[in-house]
PDB file of C-alpha atoms in Angstrom:
ATOM      1  CA  MET A   1      26.096 -23.979  12.843  1.00  0.00           C
ATOM      2  CA  SER A   2      25.227 -26.547  15.456  1.00  0.00           C
ATOM      3  CA  ASP A   3      21.622 -27.928  15.703  1.00  0.00           C
ATOM      4  CA  ARG A   4      21.326 -26.085  18.961  1.00  0.00           C
ATOM      5  CA  ASN A   5      22.399 -22.813  17.611  1.00  0.00           C
ATOM      6  CA  TYR A   6      20.267 -23.164  14.737  1.00  0.00           C
ATOM      7  CA  THR A   7      17.177 -23.924  16.820  1.00  0.00           C
ATOM      8  CA  GLU A   8      17.967 -21.034  19.117  1.00  0.00           C
ATOM      9  CA  SER A   9      18.409 -18.713  16.116  1.00  0.00           C
ATOM     10  CA  LEU A  10      15.055 -19.968  14.711  1.00  0.00           C
ATOM     11  CA  GLU A  11      13.382 -19.257  17.986  1.00  0.00           C
ATOM     12  CA  LEU A  12      14.830 -15.744  18.324  1.00  0.00           C
ATOM     13  CA  ASP A  13      13.737 -14.943  14.649  1.00  0.00           C
ATOM     14  CA  LEU A  14      10.402 -16.299  15.280  1.00  0.00           C
ATOM     15  CA  GLY A  15       9.940 -14.250  18.335  1.00  0.00           C
ATOM     16  CA  LEU A  16      11.088 -11.171  16.727  1.00  0.00           C
ATOM     17  CA  ILE A  17       8.386 -11.531  13.950  1.00  0.00           C
ATOM     18  CA  ILE A  18       5.832 -12.366  16.646  1.00  0.00           C
ATOM     19  CA  ARG A  19       6.643  -9.410  18.761  1.00  0.00           C
ATOM     20  CA  ALA A  20       6.626  -7.115  15.713  1.00  0.00           C
ATOM     21  CA  LEU A  21       3.212  -8.407  14.770  1.00  0.00           C
ATOM     22  CA  GLN A  22       2.045  -7.764  18.324  1.00  0.00           C
ATOM     23  CA  CYS A  23       3.206  -4.184  18.055  1.00  0.00           C
ATOM     24  CA  LYS A  24       0.834  -3.738  15.149  1.00  0.00           C
ATOM     25  CA  SER A  25       3.253  -1.311  13.464  1.00  0.00           C
ATOM     26  CA  LYS A  26       3.530  -1.974   9.839  1.00  0.00           C
ATOM     27  CA  SER A  27       6.844  -0.145   9.485  1.00  0.00           C
ATOM     28  CA  LEU A  28       8.329  -2.237  12.399  1.00  0.00           C
ATOM     29  CA  ILE A  29       6.963  -5.412  10.777  1.00  0.00           C
ATOM     30  CA  GLU A  30       8.524  -4.447   7.405  1.00  0.00           C
ATOM     31  CA  PHE A  31      11.864  -3.535   8.965  1.00  0.00           C
ATOM     32  CA  CYS A  32      12.040  -6.862  10.822  1.00  0.00           C
ATOM     33  CA  GLN A  33      10.951  -8.790   7.702  1.00  0.00           C
ATOM     34  CA  ASN A  34      13.485  -6.981   5.442  1.00  0.00           C
ATOM     35  CA  THR A  35      16.283  -7.569   7.833  1.00  0.00           C
ATOM     36  CA  LEU A  36      15.607 -11.292   8.088  1.00  0.00           C
ATOM     37  CA  ASN A  37      15.286 -11.273   4.320  1.00  0.00           C
ATOM     38  CA  CYS A  38      18.790  -9.641   3.931  1.00  0.00           C
ATOM     39  CA  ILE A  39      20.588 -11.690   6.573  1.00  0.00           C
ATOM     40  CA  LYS A  40      18.907 -15.157   6.055  1.00  0.00           C
ATOM     41  CA  GLY A  41      17.357 -15.098   2.714  1.00  0.00           C
ATOM     42  CA  GLY A  42      13.851 -14.730   1.287  1.00  0.00           C
ATOM     43  CA  GLU A  43      12.745 -18.361   1.789  1.00  0.00           C
ATOM     44  CA  TYR A  44      13.854 -18.358   5.436  1.00  0.00           C
ATOM     45  CA  ALA A  45      12.151 -14.990   6.217  1.00  0.00           C
ATOM     46  CA  LYS A  46       8.799 -16.183   4.331  1.00  0.00           C
ATOM     47  CA  THR A  47       8.860 -19.438   6.380  1.00  0.00           C
ATOM     48  CA  ILE A  48       9.541 -17.551   9.744  1.00  0.00           C
ATOM     49  CA  PHE A  49       6.794 -14.997   8.861  1.00  0.00           C
ATOM     50  CA  SER A  50       4.267 -17.969   8.058  1.00  0.00           C
ATOM     51  CA  ALA A  51       4.931 -19.526  11.358  1.00  0.00           C
ATOM     52  CA  ALA A  52       4.663 -16.287  13.202  1.00  0.00           C
ATOM     53  CA  LEU A  53       1.265 -15.809  11.580  1.00  0.00           C
ATOM     54  CA  LEU A  54       0.029 -19.260  12.677  1.00  0.00           C
ATOM     55  CA  GLU A  55       1.370 -18.687  16.128  1.00  0.00           C
ATOM     56  CA  VAL A  56      -0.472 -15.258  16.349  1.00  0.00           C
ATOM     57  CA  TYR A  57      -3.560 -16.895  14.871  1.00  0.00           C
ATOM     58  CA  GLU A  58      -3.599 -19.365  17.675  1.00  0.00           C
ATOM     59  CA  THR A  59      -2.732 -17.143  20.539  1.00  0.00           C
ATOM     60  CA  GLU A  60      -3.900 -13.674  19.536  1.00  0.00           C
ATOM     61  CA  PRO A  61      -6.940 -13.665  17.357  1.00  0.00           C
ATOM     62  CA  ASP A  62      -7.163  -9.814  17.604  1.00  0.00           C
ATOM     63  CA  THR A  63      -3.526  -9.420  16.239  1.00  0.00           C
ATOM     64  CA  PHE A  64      -3.995 -11.846  13.544  1.00  0.00           C
ATOM     65  CA  ASP A  65      -7.226  -9.879  12.507  1.00  0.00           C
ATOM     66  CA  TRP A  66      -5.128  -6.684  12.415  1.00  0.00           C
ATOM     67  CA  VAL A  67      -2.587  -8.506  10.281  1.00  0.00           C
ATOM     68  CA  VAL A  68      -5.318  -9.523   7.754  1.00  0.00           C
ATOM     69  CA  GLU A  69      -6.743  -6.088   7.505  1.00  0.00           C
ATOM     70  CA  ASN A  70      -3.503  -4.033   7.336  1.00  0.00           C
ATOM     71  CA  LEU A  71      -0.823  -5.865   5.746  1.00  0.00           C
ATOM     72  CA  TYR A  72      -2.320  -6.492   2.543  1.00  0.00           C
ATOM     73  CA  ASP A  73       0.560  -4.769   0.685  1.00  0.00           C
ATOM     74  CA  LEU A  74       3.427  -6.288   2.495  1.00  0.00           C
ATOM     75  CA  ASP A  75       5.313  -8.644  -0.033  1.00  0.00           C
ATOM     76  CA  THR A  76       5.639 -11.597   2.500  1.00  0.00           C
ATOM     77  CA  TYR A  77       2.102 -11.526   3.563  1.00  0.00           C
ATOM     78  CA  THR A  78       0.767 -11.042  -0.082  1.00  0.00           C
ATOM     79  CA  GLU A  79       2.853 -14.160  -1.092  1.00  0.00           C
ATOM     80  CA  TRP A  80       1.531 -16.060   1.892  1.00  0.00           C
ATOM     81  CA  LEU A  81      -2.089 -14.950   0.885  1.00  0.00           C
ATOM     82  CA  ASP A  82      -1.480 -15.697  -2.700  1.00  0.00           C
ATOM     83  CA  GLU A  83      -0.559 -19.313  -1.748  1.00  0.00           C
ATOM     84  CA  PHE A  84      -3.691 -19.754   0.150  1.00  0.00           C
ATOM     85  CA  VAL A  85      -5.852 -18.417  -2.516  1.00  0.00           C
ATOM     86  CA  PHE A  86      -4.173 -20.781  -4.891  1.00  0.00           C
ATOM     87  CA  SER A  87      -4.700 -23.659  -2.727  1.00  0.00           C
ATOM     88  CA  ILE A  88      -8.395 -22.929  -2.478  1.00  0.00           C
ATOM     89  CA  VAL A  89      -8.620 -22.566  -6.339  1.00  0.00           C
ATOM     90  CA  GLN A  90      -6.792 -25.937  -6.649  1.00  0.00           C
ATOM     91  CA  LYS A  91      -9.314 -27.516  -4.170  1.00  0.00           C
ATOM     92  CA  LEU A  92     -12.209 -26.182  -6.125  1.00  0.00           C
ATOM     93  CA  ILE A  93     -10.790 -27.385  -9.530  1.00  0.00           C
ATOM     94  CA  GLN A  94     -10.215 -30.871  -7.786  1.00  0.00           C
ATOM     95  CA  LYS A  95     -13.849 -30.849  -6.707  1.00  0.00           C
ATOM     96  CA  LYS A  96     -14.710 -30.325 -10.401  1.00  0.00           C
ATOM     97  CA  PHE A  97     -15.808 -26.721 -10.153  1.00  0.00           C
ATOM     98  CA  VAL A  98     -14.885 -24.602 -13.190  1.00  0.00           C
ATOM     99  CA  LEU A  99     -13.172 -21.224 -13.018  1.00  0.00           C
ATOM    100  CA  GLY A 100     -15.212 -18.624 -14.789  1.00  0.00           C
ATOM    101  CA  GLU A 101     -18.298 -20.777 -14.416  1.00  0.00           C
ATOM    102  CA  ASP A 102     -18.740 -21.813 -10.770  1.00  0.00           C
ATOM    103  CA  PHE A 103     -16.266 -19.424  -9.299  1.00  0.00           C
ATOM    104  CA  SER A 104     -14.168 -16.324 -10.351  1.00  0.00           C
ATOM    105  CA  LEU A 105     -11.054 -14.534  -9.014  1.00  0.00           C
ATOM    106  CA  THR A 106     -10.735 -10.702  -8.600  1.00  0.00           C
ATOM    107  CA  CYS A 107      -7.581  -8.687  -8.782  1.00  0.00           C
ATOM    108  CA  THR A 108      -7.656  -8.113  -5.135  1.00  0.00           C
ATOM    109  CA  ARG A 109      -7.108 -11.794  -4.040  1.00  0.00           C
ATOM    110  CA  LYS A 110     -10.806 -12.519  -3.641  1.00  0.00           C
ATOM    111  CA  ILE A 111     -12.720 -15.422  -4.883  1.00  0.00           C
ATOM    112  CA  ILE A 112     -16.481 -15.045  -5.895  1.00  0.00           C
ATOM    113  CA  VAL A 113     -18.553 -18.086  -5.085  1.00  0.00           C
ATOM    114  CA  SER A 114     -22.173 -19.281  -4.672  1.00  0.00           C
ATOM    115  CA  LYS A 115     -23.429 -20.018  -1.096  1.00  0.00           C
ATOM    116  CA  LYS A 116     -23.457 -23.714  -2.105  1.00  0.00           C
ATOM    117  CA  LEU A 117     -19.824 -23.606  -3.172  1.00  0.00           C
ATOM    118  CA  LYS A 118     -18.930 -21.835   0.058  1.00  0.00           C
ATOM    119  CA  THR A 119     -20.559 -24.484   2.128  1.00  0.00           C
ATOM    120  CA  SER A 120     -18.634 -27.136   0.195  1.00  0.00           C
ATOM    121  CA  LEU A 121     -15.257 -25.309   0.827  1.00  0.00           C
ATOM    122  CA  ALA A 122     -16.036 -24.747   4.578  1.00  0.00           C
ATOM    123  CA  ARG A 123     -16.755 -28.415   4.909  1.00  0.00           C
ATOM    124  CA  ASN A 124     -13.534 -30.232   6.080  1.00  0.00           C
ATOM    125  CA  SER A 125     -11.612 -27.091   6.235  1.00  0.00           C
ATOM    126  CA  SER A 126      -9.402 -26.278   9.283  1.00  0.00           C
ATOM    127  CA  LYS A 127     -10.227 -23.406  11.564  1.00  0.00           C
ATOM    128  CA  LEU A 128      -7.628 -21.324  10.040  1.00  0.00           C
ATOM    129  CA  ASP A 129      -8.845 -21.843   6.560  1.00  0.00           C
ATOM    130  CA  ARG A 130     -12.390 -21.157   7.593  1.00  0.00           C
ATOM    131  CA  PHE A 131     -11.197 -17.831   9.086  1.00  0.00           C
ATOM    132  CA  LEU A 132      -9.218 -16.825   5.881  1.00  0.00           C
ATOM    133  CA  LEU A 133     -12.135 -17.927   3.619  1.00  0.00           C
ATOM    134  CA  LYS A 134     -14.308 -15.474   5.443  1.00  0.00           C
ATOM    135  CA  LYS A 135     -11.763 -12.874   4.396  1.00  0.00           C
ATOM    136  CA  ILE A 136     -11.273 -13.816   0.716  1.00  0.00           C
ATOM    137  CA  LEU A 137     -14.637 -15.248  -0.285  1.00  0.00           C
ATOM    138  CA  ILE A 138     -17.300 -12.926  -1.921  1.00  0.00           C
ATOM    139  CA  VAL A 139     -20.583 -15.001  -1.873  1.00  0.00           C
ATOM    140  CA  VAL A 140     -23.319 -14.204  -4.346  1.00  0.00           C
ATOM    141  CA  ASP A 141     -26.700 -15.689  -4.861  1.00  0.00           C
TER     142      ASP A 141
END
């Protein structure tokens, strides 16, 4: 496949997932995701889904909110969220916070933290990270 054809295919696939997300139809999103997965492979589909999420986050915050609230059981989304949660846990450990003492994980992909730790996380985080932190952090006193 030539570079031009690959780029066109990439843009079409990205547009497909973005439009599916805009429709806010879980079954349509799953269908499109599964189709990409079967035709082009899981890693490719996951990459396209991640790129579509970032695009929707930047251009359509309401749609992104819907995705976060409604696609919690879609495999590609949960993998994406798992990677985000894992990256936050890594950041906490790098900052010398201790799992089980300073923060805890729940089975629902949430991180329990203190207000102080939340502030530490939010500092130097991207706009997207801060948005997602609001969705995954449980703050306790």
